[in-house]
CSV table of C-alpha atoms in Angstrom, one decimal:
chain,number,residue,atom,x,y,z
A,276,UNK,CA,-32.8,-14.8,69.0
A,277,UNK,CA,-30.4,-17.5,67.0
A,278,UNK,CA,-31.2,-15.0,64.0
A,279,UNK,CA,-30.4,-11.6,65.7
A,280,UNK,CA,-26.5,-13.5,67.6
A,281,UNK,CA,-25.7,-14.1,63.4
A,282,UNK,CA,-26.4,-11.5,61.6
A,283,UNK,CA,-24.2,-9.5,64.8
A,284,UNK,CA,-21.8,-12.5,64.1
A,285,UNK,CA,-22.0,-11.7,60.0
A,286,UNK,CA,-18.9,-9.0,59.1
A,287,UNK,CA,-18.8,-8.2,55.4
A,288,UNK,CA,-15.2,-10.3,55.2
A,289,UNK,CA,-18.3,-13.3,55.6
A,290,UNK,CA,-19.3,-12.2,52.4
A,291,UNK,CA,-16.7,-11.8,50.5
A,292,UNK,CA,-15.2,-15.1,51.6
A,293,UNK,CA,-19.2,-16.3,50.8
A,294,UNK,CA,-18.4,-15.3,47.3
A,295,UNK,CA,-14.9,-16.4,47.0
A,296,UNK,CA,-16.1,-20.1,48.0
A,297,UNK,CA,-19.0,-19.5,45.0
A,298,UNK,CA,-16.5,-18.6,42.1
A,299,UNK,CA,-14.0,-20.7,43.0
A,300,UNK,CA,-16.7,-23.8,43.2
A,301,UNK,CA,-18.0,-22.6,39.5
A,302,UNK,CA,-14.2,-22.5,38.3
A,303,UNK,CA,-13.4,-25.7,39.7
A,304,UNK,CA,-16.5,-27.6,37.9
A,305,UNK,CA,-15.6,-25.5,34.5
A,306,UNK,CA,-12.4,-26.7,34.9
A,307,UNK,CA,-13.7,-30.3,35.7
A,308,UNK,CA,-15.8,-30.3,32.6
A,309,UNK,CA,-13.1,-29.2,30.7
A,310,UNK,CA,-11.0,-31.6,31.3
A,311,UNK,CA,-13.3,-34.2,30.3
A,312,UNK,CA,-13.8,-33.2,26.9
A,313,UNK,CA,-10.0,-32.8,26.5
A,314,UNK,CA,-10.1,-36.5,27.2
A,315,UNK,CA,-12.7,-37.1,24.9
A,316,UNK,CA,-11.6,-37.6,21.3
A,317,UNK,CA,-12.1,-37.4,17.3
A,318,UNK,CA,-14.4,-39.3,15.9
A,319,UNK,CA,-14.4,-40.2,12.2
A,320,UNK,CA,-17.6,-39.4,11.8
A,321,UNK,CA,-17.3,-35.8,13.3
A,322,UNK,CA,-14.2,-34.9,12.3
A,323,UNK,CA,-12.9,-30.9,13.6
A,324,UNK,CA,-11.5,-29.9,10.2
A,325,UNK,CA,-14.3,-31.2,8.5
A,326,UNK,CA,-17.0,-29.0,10.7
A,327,UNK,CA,-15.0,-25.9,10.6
A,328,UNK,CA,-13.7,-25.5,7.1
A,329,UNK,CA,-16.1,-27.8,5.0
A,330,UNK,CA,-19.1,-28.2,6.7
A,331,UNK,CA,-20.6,-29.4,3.2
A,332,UNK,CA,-18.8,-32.6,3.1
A,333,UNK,CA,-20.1,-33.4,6.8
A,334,UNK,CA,-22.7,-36.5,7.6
A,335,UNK,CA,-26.1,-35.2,7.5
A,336,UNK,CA,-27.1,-33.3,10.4
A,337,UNK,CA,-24.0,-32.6,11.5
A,338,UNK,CA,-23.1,-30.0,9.1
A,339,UNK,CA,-25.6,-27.8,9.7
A,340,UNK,CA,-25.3,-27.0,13.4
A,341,UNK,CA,-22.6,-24.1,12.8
A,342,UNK,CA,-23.0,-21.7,15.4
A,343,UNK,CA,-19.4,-22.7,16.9
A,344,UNK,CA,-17.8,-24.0,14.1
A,345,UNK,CA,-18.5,-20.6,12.8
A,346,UNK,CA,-16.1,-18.7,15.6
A,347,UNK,CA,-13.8,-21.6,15.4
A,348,UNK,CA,-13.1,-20.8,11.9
A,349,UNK,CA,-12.7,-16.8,12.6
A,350,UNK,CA,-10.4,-17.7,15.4
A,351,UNK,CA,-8.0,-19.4,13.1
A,352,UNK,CA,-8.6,-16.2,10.3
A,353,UNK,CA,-7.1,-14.6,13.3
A,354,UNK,CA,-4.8,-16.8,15.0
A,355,UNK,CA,-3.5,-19.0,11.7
A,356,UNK,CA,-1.0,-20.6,14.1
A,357,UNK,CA,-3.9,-22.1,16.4
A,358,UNK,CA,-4.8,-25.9,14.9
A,359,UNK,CA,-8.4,-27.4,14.6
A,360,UNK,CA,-8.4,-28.9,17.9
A,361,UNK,CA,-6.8,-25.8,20.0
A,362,UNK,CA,-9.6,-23.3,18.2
A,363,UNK,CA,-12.1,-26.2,19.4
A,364,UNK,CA,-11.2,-26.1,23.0
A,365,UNK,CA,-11.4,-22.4,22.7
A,366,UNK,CA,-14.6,-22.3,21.9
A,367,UNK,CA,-15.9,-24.8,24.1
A,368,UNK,CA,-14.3,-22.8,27.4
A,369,UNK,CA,-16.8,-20.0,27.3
A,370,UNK,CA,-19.7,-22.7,26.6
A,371,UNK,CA,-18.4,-24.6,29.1
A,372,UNK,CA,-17.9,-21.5,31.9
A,373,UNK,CA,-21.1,-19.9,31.0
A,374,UNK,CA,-23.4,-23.1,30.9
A,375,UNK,CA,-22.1,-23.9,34.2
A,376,UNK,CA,-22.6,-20.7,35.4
A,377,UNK,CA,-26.2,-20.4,33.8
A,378,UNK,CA,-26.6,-23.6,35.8
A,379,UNK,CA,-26.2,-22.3,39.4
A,380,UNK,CA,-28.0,-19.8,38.7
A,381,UNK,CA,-31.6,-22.2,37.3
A,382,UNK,CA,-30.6,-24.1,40.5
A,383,UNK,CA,-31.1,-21.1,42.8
A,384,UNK,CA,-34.6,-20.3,41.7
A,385,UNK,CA,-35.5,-23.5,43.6
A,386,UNK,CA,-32.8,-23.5,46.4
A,387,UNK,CA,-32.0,-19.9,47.7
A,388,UNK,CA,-29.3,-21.0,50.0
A,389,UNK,CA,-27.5,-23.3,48.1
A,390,UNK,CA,-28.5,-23.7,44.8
A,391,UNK,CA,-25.7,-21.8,43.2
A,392,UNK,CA,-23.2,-24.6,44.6
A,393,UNK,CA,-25.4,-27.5,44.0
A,394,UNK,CA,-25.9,-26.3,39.9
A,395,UNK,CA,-22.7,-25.7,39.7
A,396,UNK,CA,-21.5,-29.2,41.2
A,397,UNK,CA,-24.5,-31.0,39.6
A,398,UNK,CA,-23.4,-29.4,36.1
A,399,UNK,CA,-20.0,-31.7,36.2
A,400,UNK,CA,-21.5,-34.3,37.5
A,401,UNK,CA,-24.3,-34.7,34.9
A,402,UNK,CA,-22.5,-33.2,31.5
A,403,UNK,CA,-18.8,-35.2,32.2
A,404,UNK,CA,-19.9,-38.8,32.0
A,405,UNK,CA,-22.1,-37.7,28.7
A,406,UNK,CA,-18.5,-36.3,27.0
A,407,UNK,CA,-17.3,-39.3,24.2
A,408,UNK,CA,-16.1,-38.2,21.3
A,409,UNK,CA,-16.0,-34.4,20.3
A,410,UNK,CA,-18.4,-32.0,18.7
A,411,UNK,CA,-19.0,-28.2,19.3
A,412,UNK,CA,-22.9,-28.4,20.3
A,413,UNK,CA,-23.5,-30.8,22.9
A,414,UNK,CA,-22.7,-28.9,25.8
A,415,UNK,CA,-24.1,-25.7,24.4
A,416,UNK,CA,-27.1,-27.4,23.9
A,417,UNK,CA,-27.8,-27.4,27.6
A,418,UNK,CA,-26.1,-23.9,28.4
A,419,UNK,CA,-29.1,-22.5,25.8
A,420,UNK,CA,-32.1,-24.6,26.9
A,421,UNK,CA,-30.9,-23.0,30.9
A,422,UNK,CA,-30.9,-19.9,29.2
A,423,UNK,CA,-34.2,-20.1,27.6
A,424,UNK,CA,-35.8,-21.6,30.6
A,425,UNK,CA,-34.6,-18.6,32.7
A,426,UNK,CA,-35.5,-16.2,30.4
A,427,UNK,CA,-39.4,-17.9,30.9
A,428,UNK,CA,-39.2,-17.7,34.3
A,429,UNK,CA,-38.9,-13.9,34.4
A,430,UNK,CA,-41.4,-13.2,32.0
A,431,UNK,CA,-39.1,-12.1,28.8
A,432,UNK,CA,-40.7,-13.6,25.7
A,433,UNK,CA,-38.8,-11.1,23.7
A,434,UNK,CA,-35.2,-12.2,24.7
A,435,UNK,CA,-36.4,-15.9,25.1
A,436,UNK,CA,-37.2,-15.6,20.8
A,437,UNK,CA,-34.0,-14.1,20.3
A,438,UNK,CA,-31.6,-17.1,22.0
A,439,UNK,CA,-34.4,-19.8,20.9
A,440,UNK,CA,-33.1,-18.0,17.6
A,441,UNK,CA,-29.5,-18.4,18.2
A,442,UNK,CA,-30.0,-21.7,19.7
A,443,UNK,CA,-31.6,-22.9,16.5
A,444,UNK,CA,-28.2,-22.3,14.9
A,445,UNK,CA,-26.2,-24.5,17.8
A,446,UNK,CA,-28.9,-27.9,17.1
A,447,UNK,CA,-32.3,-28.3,15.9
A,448,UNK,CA,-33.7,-30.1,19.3
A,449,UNK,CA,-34.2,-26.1,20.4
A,450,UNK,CA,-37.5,-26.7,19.0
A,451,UNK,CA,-38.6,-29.4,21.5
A,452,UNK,CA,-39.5,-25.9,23.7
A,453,UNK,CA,-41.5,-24.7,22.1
A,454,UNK,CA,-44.8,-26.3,23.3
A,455,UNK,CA,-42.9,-25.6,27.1
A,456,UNK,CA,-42.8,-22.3,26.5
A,457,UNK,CA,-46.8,-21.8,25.2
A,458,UNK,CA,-48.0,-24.3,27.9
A,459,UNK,CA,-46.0,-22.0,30.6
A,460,UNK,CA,-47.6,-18.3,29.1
A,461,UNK,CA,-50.8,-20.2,28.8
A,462,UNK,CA,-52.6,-18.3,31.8
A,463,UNK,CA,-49.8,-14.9,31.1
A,464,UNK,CA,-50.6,-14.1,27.8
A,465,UNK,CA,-54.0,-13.0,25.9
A,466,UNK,CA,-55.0,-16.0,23.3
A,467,UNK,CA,-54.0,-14.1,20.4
A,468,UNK,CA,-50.9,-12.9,22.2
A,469,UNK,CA,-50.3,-16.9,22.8
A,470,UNK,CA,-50.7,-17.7,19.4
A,471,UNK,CA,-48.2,-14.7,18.3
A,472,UNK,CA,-45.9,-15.8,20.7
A,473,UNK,CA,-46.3,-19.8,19.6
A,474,UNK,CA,-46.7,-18.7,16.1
A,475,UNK,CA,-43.3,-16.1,16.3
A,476,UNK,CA,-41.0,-19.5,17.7
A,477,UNK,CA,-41.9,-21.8,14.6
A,478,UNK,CA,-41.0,-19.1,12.0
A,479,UNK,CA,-37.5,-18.2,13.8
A,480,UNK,CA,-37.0,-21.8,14.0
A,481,UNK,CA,-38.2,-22.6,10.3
A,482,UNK,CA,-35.9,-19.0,9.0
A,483,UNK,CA,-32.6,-20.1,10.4
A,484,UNK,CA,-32.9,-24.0,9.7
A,485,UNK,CA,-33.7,-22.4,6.0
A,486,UNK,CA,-30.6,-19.9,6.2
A,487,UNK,CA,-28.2,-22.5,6.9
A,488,UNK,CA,-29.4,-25.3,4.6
A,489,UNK,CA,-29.6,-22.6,2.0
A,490,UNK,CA,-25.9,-21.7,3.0
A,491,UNK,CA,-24.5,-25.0,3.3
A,492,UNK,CA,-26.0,-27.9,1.5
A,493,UNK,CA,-24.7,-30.7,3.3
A,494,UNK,CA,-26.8,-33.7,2.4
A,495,UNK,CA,-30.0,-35.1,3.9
A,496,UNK,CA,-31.0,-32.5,6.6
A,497,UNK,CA,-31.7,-35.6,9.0
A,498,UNK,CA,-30.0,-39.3,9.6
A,499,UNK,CA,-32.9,-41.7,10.2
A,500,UNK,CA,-32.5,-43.8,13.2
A,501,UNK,CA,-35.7,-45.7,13.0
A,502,UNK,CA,-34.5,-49.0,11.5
A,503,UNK,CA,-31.4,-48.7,13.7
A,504,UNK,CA,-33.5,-48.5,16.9
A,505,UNK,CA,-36.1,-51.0,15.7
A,506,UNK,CA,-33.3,-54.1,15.7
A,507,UNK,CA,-32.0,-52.0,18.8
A,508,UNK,CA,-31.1,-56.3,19.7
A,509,UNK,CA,-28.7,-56.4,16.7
A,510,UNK,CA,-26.7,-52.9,17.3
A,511,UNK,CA,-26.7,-51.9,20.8
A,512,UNK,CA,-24.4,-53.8,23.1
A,513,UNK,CA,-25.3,-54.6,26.7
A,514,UNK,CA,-22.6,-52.9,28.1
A,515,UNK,CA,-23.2,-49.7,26.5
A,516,UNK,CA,-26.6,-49.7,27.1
A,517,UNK,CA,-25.9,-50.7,30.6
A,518,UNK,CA,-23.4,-47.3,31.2
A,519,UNK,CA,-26.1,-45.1,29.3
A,520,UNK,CA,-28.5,-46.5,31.4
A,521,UNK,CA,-26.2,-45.6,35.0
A,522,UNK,CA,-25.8,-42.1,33.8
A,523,UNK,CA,-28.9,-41.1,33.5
A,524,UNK,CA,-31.6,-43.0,35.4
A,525,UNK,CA,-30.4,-42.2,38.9
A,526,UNK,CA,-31.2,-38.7,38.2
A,527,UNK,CA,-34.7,-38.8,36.6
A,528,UNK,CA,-35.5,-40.9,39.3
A,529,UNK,CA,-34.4,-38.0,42.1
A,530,UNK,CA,-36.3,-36.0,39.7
A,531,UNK,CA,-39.3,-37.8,39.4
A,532,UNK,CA,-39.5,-37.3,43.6
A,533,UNK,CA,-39.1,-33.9,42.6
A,534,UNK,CA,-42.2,-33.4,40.2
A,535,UNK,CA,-45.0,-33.1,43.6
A,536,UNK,CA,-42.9,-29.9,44.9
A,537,UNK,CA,-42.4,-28.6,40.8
A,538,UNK,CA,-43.3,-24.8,40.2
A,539,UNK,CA,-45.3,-24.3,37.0
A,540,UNK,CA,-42.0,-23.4,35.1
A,541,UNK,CA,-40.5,-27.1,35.6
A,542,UNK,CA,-43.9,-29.0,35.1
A,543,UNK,CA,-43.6,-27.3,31.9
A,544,UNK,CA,-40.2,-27.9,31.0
A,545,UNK,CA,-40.7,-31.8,31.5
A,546,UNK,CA,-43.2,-31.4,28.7
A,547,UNK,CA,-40.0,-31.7,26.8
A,548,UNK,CA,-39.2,-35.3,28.0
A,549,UNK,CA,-41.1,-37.4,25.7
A,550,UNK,CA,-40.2,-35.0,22.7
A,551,UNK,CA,-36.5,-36.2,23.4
A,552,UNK,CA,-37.2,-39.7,23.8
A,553,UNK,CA,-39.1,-39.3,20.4
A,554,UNK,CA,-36.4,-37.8,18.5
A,555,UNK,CA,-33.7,-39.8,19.6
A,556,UNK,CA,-35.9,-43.3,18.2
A,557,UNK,CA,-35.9,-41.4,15.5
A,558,UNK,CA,-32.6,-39.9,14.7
A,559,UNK,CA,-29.9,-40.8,17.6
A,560,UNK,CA,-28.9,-43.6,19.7
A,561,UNK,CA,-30.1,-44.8,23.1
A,562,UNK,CA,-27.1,-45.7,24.1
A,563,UNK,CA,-25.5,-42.4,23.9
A,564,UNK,CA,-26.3,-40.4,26.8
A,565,UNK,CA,-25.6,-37.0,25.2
A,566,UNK,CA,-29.2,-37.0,23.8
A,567,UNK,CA,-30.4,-36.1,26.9
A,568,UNK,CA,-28.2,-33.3,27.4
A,569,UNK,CA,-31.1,-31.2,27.1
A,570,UNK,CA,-33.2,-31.8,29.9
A,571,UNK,CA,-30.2,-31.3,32.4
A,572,UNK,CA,-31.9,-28.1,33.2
A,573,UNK,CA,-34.9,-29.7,33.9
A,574,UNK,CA,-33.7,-32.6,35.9
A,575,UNK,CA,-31.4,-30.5,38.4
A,576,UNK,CA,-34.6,-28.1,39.1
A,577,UNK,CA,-36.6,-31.0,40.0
């Protein structure tokens, strides 16, 4: 009865005004998260100049995740009046409106009603307090792992190889999905359709980490962490560590509560967790909570 009195009550204005409220909720969390990285700053170990017009003289690693340098450095070709840091912020507002978006949408597989609004809101709220000092991957970093995550979840392999491809380009952690994505077509595909599919990820990974080293040699393809993180009692201060810590706890706890009610696709993705825990002893700091930028997705589906 309740059921039949609304949907006589429901008058299409509803739903336009429905999907007012949605677009101007994903505008206002773009515009939240850009606003944070406007307030972030240079650091002189990533500096703007350096990534987009000699990506050579960068420190290792850095130089060789191009993807947006790349379009920064056309958009000045274009536009020779626009500076380093304006053809930085415009690359980062379609990263930043299309991750967010990508977002609501992961967010509504699990929530029909209102997981468009909670992605979007949890999108600013997990990415802001991550944003320090400036580079041109970190957000896209979880913008492509949503995107490769959805493109599982509806059974594309095809188009998931071709932004795992792309992504590969934007930072090398891309590969940390690839044992999610086997593990989640284990029961989909044939075995020799599983190890096509398996085998098909490493090579795309291996040809465009090879195209871009071969294009650019900037240094040592990696920055070793290990010792770094071994003495972690000599180089990480207990206020950092502390903030790092308050950022992103809180929500792998939710998501921990989460894992009983997980669909297959999410189980999965968490397979990435310990891969990123891994390669941030190895090559990153704990204390910057930008490493875990990646499993955003994951953590707002659970």
């Amino acid at each position: 009865m309740n059921d039949e009195l609304r949907s006589r009550n429901h008058t299409p204005f509803d739903g336009t005004m429905e999907a007012l409220s949605k677009w101007l909720v994903w505008l206002a969390c773009s515009a939240t998260i850009l606003i944070a990285v406007e307030r972030g700053y240079e650091g002189a170990w990533y500096q703007l100049g350096t990534m987009i017009h000699r990506p050579e003289m960068a420190p290792p690693a850095f130089g060789y995740r191009l993807l947006f340098p790349f379009f920064a450095a056309r958009l000045e070709r274009l536009v020779p009046a626009l500076t380093d840091h304006n053809s930085f912020i415009a690359t980062q507002v379609p990263i930043i409106a299309l991750t967010v978006y990508l977002l609501g949408k992961w967010a509504s597989l699990f929530l029909r009603k209102f997981g468009w609004l909670l992605g979007f809101s949890m999108a600013a709220l997990m990415l802001c307090p991550t944003i320090g000092y400036w580079t041109f991957y970190d957000i896209a970093i979880t913008g492509f792992w949503t995107a490769c995550l959805l493109l599982l979840y509806d059974d594309r392999p095809v188009s998931y190889l071709l932004v795992f491809a792309l992504a590969t380009l934007n930072h090398e952690n891309i590969l940390l999905l690839v044992p999610c994505a086997v593990l989640y077509f284990w029961r989909h595909l044939k075995p020799w359709k599983l190890a096509l599919f398996g085998a098909a990820q490493i090579l795309a990974w291996c040809c465009m980490r090879y195209m871009v080293i071969s294009i650019v040699p900037a240094g040592p393809v990696f920055d070793s962490r290990v010792r770094y993180n071994l003495t972690f009692w000599r180089n990480y201060s207990l206020h950092a560590m502390f903030f790092s810590a308050m950022i992103l706890i809180p929500w792998w706890m939710l998501a921990f509560k989460g894992w009983r009610y997980a669909p297959l696709i999410l189980r999965c993705a968490a397979l990435s967790f310990p891969g990123l825990i891994l390669v941030t002893f190895l090559f990153g700091k704990f204390d910057e909570s930008r490493q875990f930028d990646a499993f955003i997705p994951t953590t707002i589906g659970l």
